[in-house]
């Protein structure tokens, strides 16, 4: 069974750094892209970026480029989303999700983590 | 960036009735369109990919249609567990983008 298990809720102050995680199991971790999706309180889904654990190839949404860093440690089947200096507007739920690409096609986000709630407040 | 526009924002439907949700893309997508369902307090769940292919375990009352810029999700006979928010997403071009969502509520 494919599982993505995300790290627990975080409470941070503006200006602090943060790194949240997403651990995959039950599948070939290096063969599926892992994307990150933001959901601000009461709002819709926003795609932030995606990484391919096999070679660390990373793509960012222009809206999030330079604001966050996506990384991976394939030795422990874990992807990360990090901020160097949080803002109040970063308060949201963050989801990770897997995406498969064959040699000719890429597909939708099939498996999702349970979400990590990030609270940013002074 | 491809903009995804969903309509209506809210759909009020009685249990057992049919629900039709629309999603329009600002550029052609071929069939690289997915639908997700999200219930309160839960992560999104993939319903449909490739515009019309149900994901594993998704009931047959959910169906997707359309191509290029116009797509539709139909729920043939709404069950109580189907009241939720539905999002479309294009995965044809970077950046991947979601629609704003349609909330299906009980009438």
mmCIF file with all atom_site columns, C-alpha atoms in Angstrom, chain A residues 33 37 39 43-47 50 59-63 95 99 105-115, chain B residues 1 32 34 36 38 41-46 48-50 55-56 87 89 91-92 94-100:
data_model
loop_
_atom_site.group_PDB
_atom_site.id
_atom_site.type_symbol
_atom_site.label_atom_id
_atom_site.label_alt_id
_atom_site.label_comp_id
_atom_site.label_asym_id
_atom_site.label_entity_id
_atom_site.label_seq_id
_atom_site.pdbx_PDB_ins_code
_atom_site.Cartn_x
_atom_site.Cartn_y
_atom_site.Cartn_z
_atom_site.occupancy
_atom_site.B_iso_or_equiv
_atom_site.pdbx_formal_charge
_atom_site.auth_seq_id
_atom_site.auth_comp_id
_atom_site.auth_asym_id
_atom_site.auth_atom_id
_atom_site.pdbx_PDB_model_num
ATOM 1  C CA . UNK A 1 33  ? 7.657   12.685 -8.528  1.00 0.00 ? 33  UNK A CA 1
ATOM 2  C CA . UNK A 1 37  ? 0.359   21.763 -2.545  1.00 0.00 ? 37  UNK A CA 1
ATOM 3  C CA . UNK A 1 39  ? -4.142  25.224 1.081   1.00 0.00 ? 39  UNK A CA 1
ATOM 4  C CA . UNK A 1 43  ? -9.230  28.470 0.359   1.00 0.00 ? 43  UNK A CA 1
ATOM 5  C CA . UNK A 1 44  ? -8.458  26.249 -2.596  1.00 0.00 ? 44  UNK A CA 1
ATOM 6  C CA . UNK A 1 45  ? -5.470  24.190 -3.657  1.00 0.00 ? 45  UNK A CA 1
ATOM 7  C CA . UNK A 1 46  ? -2.278  25.765 -5.012  1.00 0.00 ? 46  UNK A CA 1
ATOM 8  C CA . UNK A 1 47  ? 0.529   23.794 -6.623  1.00 0.00 ? 47  UNK A CA 1
ATOM 9  C CA . UNK A 1 50  ? 7.639   19.153 -7.461  1.00 0.00 ? 50  UNK A CA 1
ATOM 10 C CA . UNK A 1 59  ? 10.272  22.484 -10.741 1.00 0.00 ? 59  UNK A CA 1
ATOM 11 C CA . UNK A 1 60  ? 8.613   25.387 -8.953  1.00 0.00 ? 60  UNK A CA 1
ATOM 12 C CA . UNK A 1 61  ? 5.481   27.373 -9.565  1.00 0.00 ? 61  UNK A CA 1
ATOM 13 C CA . UNK A 1 62  ? 6.465   30.978 -10.359 1.00 0.00 ? 62  UNK A CA 1
ATOM 14 C CA . UNK A 1 63  ? 4.336   32.001 -7.366  1.00 0.00 ? 63  UNK A CA 1
ATOM 15 C CA . UNK A 1 95  ? 0.117   18.487 1.327   1.00 0.00 ? 95  UNK A CA 1
ATOM 16 C CA . UNK A 1 99  ? 2.905   11.825 -9.506  1.00 0.00 ? 99  UNK A CA 1
ATOM 17 C CA . UNK A 1 105 ? 3.242   10.655 -20.363 1.00 0.00 ? 105 UNK A CA 1
ATOM 18 C CA . UNK A 1 106 ? 2.798   12.174 -16.946 1.00 0.00 ? 106 UNK A CA 1
ATOM 19 C CA . UNK A 1 107 ? -0.236  11.662 -14.760 1.00 0.00 ? 107 UNK A CA 1
ATOM 20 C CA . UNK A 1 108 ? -2.219  13.244 -11.966 1.00 0.00 ? 108 UNK A CA 1
ATOM 21 C CA . UNK A 1 109 ? -1.431  13.327 -8.237  1.00 0.00 ? 109 UNK A CA 1
ATOM 22 C CA . UNK A 1 110 ? -2.566  9.864  -7.219  1.00 0.00 ? 110 UNK A CA 1
ATOM 23 C CA . UNK A 1 111 ? -1.542  9.482  -3.580  1.00 0.00 ? 111 UNK A CA 1
ATOM 24 C CA . UNK A 1 112 ? -1.638  12.230 -0.981  1.00 0.00 ? 112 UNK A CA 1
ATOM 25 C CA . UNK A 1 113 ? -0.176  12.766 2.453   1.00 0.00 ? 113 UNK A CA 1
ATOM 26 C CA . UNK A 1 114 ? -2.418  13.689 5.363   1.00 0.00 ? 114 UNK A CA 1
ATOM 27 C CA . UNK A 1 115 ? -1.271  17.309 5.387   1.00 0.00 ? 115 UNK A CA 1
ATOM 28 C CA . UNK B 2 1   ? 0.259   29.894 -16.931 1.00 0.00 ? 1   UNK B CA 1
ATOM 29 C CA . UNK B 2 32  ? -4.422  16.036 -19.215 1.00 0.00 ? 32  UNK B CA 1
ATOM 30 C CA . UNK B 2 34  ? -7.809  15.534 -13.260 1.00 0.00 ? 34  UNK B CA 1
ATOM 31 C CA . UNK B 2 36  ? -10.192 15.665 -7.023  1.00 0.00 ? 36  UNK B CA 1
ATOM 32 C CA . UNK B 2 38  ? -11.927 17.072 -0.802  1.00 0.00 ? 38  UNK B CA 1
ATOM 33 C CA . UNK B 2 41  ? -10.476 18.020 7.365   1.00 0.00 ? 41  UNK B CA 1
ATOM 34 C CA . UNK B 2 42  ? -9.245  15.555 4.760   1.00 0.00 ? 42  UNK B CA 1
ATOM 35 C CA . UNK B 2 43  ? -6.630  15.521 2.041   1.00 0.00 ? 43  UNK B CA 1
ATOM 36 C CA . UNK B 2 44  ? -7.805  15.680 -1.558  1.00 0.00 ? 44  UNK B CA 1
ATOM 37 C CA . UNK B 2 45  ? -8.587  12.361 -3.254  1.00 0.00 ? 45  UNK B CA 1
ATOM 38 C CA . UNK B 2 46  ? -8.044  11.663 -6.949  1.00 0.00 ? 46  UNK B CA 1
ATOM 39 C CA . UNK B 2 48  ? -10.614 11.133 -12.398 1.00 0.00 ? 48  UNK B CA 1
ATOM 40 C CA . UNK B 2 49  ? -7.463  11.462 -14.504 1.00 0.00 ? 49  UNK B CA 1
ATOM 41 C CA . UNK B 2 50  ? -6.967  11.715 -18.231 1.00 0.00 ? 50  UNK B CA 1
ATOM 42 C CA . UNK B 2 55  ? -9.041  6.242  -10.252 1.00 0.00 ? 55  UNK B CA 1
ATOM 43 C CA . UNK B 2 56  ? -8.851  2.967  -8.381  1.00 0.00 ? 56  UNK B CA 1
ATOM 44 C CA . UNK B 2 87  ? -11.243 20.633 -7.846  1.00 0.00 ? 87  UNK B CA 1
ATOM 45 C CA . UNK B 2 89  ? -6.315  20.374 -12.183 1.00 0.00 ? 89  UNK B CA 1
ATOM 46 C CA . UNK B 2 91  ? -1.143  18.670 -15.709 1.00 0.00 ? 91  UNK B CA 1
ATOM 47 C CA . UNK B 2 92  ? -0.432  19.383 -19.353 1.00 0.00 ? 92  UNK B CA 1
ATOM 48 C CA . UNK B 2 94  ? 4.152   23.795 -16.134 1.00 0.00 ? 94  UNK B CA 1
ATOM 49 C CA . UNK B 2 95  ? 3.157   25.238 -13.775 1.00 0.00 ? 95  UNK B CA 1
ATOM 50 C CA . UNK B 2 96  ? 0.500   22.719 -12.832 1.00 0.00 ? 96  UNK B CA 1
ATOM 51 C CA . UNK B 2 97  ? -2.657  24.615 -11.871 1.00 0.00 ? 97  UNK B CA 1
ATOM 52 C CA . UNK B 2 98  ? -5.887  23.952 -10.011 1.00 0.00 ? 98  UNK B CA 1
ATOM 53 C CA . UNK B 2 99  ? -9.311  25.439 -10.476 1.00 0.00 ? 99  UNK B CA 1
ATOM 54 C CA . UNK B 2 100 ? -10.902 27.370 -7.643  1.00 0.00 ? 100 UNK B CA 1
#
